[in-house]
Coordinates of N, CA and C in Angstrom, one line a residue:
X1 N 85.9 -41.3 180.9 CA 85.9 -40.5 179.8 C 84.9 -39.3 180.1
X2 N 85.3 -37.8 179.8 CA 84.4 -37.1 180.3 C 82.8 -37.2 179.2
X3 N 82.1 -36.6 179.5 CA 80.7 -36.6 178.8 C 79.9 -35.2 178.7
X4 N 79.0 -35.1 177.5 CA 78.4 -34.2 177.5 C 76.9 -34.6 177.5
X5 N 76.2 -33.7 178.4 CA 74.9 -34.1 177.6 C 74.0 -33.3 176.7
X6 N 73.7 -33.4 175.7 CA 73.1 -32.8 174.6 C 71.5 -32.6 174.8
X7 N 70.9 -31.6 174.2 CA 69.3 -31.7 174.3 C 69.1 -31.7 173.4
X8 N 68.0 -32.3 172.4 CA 67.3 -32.6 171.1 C 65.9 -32.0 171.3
X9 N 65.2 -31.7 170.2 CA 63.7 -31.8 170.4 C 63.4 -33.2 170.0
X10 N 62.1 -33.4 169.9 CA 61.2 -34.4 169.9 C 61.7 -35.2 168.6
X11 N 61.2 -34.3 167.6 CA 61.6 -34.6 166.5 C 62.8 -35.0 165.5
X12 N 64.3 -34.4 166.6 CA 65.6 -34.4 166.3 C 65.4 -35.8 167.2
X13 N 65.4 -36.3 168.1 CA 65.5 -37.5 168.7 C 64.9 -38.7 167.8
X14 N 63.6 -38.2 167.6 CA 62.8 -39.4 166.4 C 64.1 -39.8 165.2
X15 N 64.5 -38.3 164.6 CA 65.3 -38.4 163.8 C 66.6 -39.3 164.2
X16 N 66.9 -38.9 164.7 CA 68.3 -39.7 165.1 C 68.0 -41.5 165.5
X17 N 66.7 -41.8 165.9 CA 66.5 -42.6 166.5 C 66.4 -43.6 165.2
X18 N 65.7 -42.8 164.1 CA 65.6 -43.6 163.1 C 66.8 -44.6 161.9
X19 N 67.8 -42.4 162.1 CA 69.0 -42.8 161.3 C 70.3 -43.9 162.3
X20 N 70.0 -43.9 162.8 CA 70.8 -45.4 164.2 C 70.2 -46.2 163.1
X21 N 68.8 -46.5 163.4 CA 68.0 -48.2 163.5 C 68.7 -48.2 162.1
X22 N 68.6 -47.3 161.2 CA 68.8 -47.4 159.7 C 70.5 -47.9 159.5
X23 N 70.6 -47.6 160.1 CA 72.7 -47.3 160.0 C 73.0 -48.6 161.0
X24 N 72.2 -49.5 161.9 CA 72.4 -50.7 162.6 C 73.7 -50.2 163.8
X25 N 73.3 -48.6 164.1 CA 74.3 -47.9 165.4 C 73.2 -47.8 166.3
X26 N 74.4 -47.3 167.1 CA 73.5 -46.5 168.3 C 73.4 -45.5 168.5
X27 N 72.3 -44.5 169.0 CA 72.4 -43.1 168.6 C 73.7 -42.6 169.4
X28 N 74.1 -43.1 170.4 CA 75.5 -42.5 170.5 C 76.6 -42.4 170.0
X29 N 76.6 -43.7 169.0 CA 77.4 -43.7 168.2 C 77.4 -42.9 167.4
X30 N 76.5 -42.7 166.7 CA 75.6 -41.9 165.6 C 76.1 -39.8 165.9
X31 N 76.3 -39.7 167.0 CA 76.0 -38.5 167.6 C 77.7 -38.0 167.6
X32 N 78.2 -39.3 168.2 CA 79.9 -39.0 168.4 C 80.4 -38.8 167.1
X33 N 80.0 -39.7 166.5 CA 80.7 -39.8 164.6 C 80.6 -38.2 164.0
X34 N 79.6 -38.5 164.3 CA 79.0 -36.9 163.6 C 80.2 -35.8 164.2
X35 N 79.9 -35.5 165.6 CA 80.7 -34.5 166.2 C 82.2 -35.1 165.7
X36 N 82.8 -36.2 165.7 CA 83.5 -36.4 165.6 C 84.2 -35.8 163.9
X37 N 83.2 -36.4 163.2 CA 83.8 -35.8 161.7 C 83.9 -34.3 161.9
X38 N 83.0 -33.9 162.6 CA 83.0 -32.1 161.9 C 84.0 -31.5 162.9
X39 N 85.0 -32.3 164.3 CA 86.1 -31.7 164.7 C 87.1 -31.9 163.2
X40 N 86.9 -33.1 163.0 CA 88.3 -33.2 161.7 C 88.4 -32.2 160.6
X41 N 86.6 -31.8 160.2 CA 86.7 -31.0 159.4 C 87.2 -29.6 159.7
X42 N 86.9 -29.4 161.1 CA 87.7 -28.1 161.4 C 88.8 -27.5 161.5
X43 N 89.4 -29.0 162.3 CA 90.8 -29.5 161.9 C 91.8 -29.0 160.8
X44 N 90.7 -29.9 159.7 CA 91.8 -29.7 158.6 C 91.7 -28.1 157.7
X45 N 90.6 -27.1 157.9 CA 89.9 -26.1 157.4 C 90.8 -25.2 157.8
X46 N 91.1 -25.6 159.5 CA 92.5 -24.6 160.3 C 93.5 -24.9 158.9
X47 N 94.1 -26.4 159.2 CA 95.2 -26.0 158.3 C 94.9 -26.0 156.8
X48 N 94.5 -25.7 155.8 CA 94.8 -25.2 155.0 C 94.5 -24.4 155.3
X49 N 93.6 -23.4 156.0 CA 93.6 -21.7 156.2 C 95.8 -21.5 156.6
X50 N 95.9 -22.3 157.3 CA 97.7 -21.6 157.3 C 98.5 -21.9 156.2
X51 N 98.2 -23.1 155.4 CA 99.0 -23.6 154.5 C 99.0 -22.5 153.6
X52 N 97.5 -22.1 152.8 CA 97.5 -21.1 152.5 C 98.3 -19.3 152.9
X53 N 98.2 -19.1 154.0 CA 98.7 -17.8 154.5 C 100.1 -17.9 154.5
X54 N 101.0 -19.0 154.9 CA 102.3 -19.6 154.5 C 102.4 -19.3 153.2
X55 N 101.5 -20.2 152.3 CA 101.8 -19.9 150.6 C 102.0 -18.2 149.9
X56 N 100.7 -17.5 150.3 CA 100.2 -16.0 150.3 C 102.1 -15.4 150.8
X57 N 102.8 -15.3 152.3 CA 103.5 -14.9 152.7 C 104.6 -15.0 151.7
X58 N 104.5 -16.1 151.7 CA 106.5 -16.5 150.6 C 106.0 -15.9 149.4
X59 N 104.9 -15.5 148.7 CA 104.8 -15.2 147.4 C 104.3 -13.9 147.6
X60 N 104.6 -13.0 148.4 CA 103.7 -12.3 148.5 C 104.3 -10.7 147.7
X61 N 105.5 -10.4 147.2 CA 106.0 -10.1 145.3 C 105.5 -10.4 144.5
X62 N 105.1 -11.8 144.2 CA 104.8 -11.9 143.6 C 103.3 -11.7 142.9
X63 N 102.4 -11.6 144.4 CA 101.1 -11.2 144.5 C 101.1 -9.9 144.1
X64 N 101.7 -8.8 144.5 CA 101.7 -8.0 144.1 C 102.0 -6.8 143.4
X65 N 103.3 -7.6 142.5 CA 103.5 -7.3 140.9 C 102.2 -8.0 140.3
X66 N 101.7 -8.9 140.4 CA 100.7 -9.3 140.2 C 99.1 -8.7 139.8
X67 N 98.9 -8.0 141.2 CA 98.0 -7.4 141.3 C 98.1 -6.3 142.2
X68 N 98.8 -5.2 141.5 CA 99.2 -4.0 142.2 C 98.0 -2.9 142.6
X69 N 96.7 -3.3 141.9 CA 96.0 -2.7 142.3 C 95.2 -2.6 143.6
X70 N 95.6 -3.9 144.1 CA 95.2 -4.8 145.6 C 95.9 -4.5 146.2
X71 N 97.4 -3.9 146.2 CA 97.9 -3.5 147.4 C 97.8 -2.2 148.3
X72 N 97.7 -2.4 149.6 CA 97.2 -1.5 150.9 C 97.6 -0.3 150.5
X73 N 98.8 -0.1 150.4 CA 99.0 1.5 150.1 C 98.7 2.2 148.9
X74 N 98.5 1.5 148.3 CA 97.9 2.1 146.8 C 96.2 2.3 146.6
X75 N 95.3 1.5 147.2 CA 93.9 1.3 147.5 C 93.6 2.9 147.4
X76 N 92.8 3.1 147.0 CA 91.9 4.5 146.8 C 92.6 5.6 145.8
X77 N 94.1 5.2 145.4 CA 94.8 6.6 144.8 C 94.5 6.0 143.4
X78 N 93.8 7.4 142.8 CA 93.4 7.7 141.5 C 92.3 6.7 140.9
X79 N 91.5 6.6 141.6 CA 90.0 6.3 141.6 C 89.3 7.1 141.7
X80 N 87.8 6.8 141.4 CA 87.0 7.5 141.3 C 86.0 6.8 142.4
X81 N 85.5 7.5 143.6 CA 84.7 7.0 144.1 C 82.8 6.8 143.5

């Protein structure tokens, strides 16, 4: 399995060394979870960012009867800067 190796300071090691003993892991374990959750959360952040843009796209009349003031070609006409 490939590997990375990480650098900590002093104090991020103490830290981690503690939240292991506390949690009855290993700081490897401790380190991968971590990385591990915040890929999933990126994961899932991607997709609702498209689920959304999907949603935005099919409705996007509707957005803009909506709020015709937001639309691109209309932006700046008959405003006052």
């Amino acid at each position: 399995m490939p590997a990375l190796n990480v650098e900590f300071s002093d104090r991020e090691l103490e830290d981690l060394r503690q939240i292991a003993k506390e949690r009855g892991t290993s700081m490897k374990a401790l380190v991968r979870e971590a990385a591990a959750a915040d890929i999933a959360r990126h994961r899932a952040l991607q997709e609702g960012a498209e689920a959304f843009r999907r949603f935005f796209a099919s409705h996007a009349d509707e957005f803009a009867a909506a709020f015709p003031e937001d639309e691109p070609h209309l932006r700046g006409r008959g405003r006052v800067a």
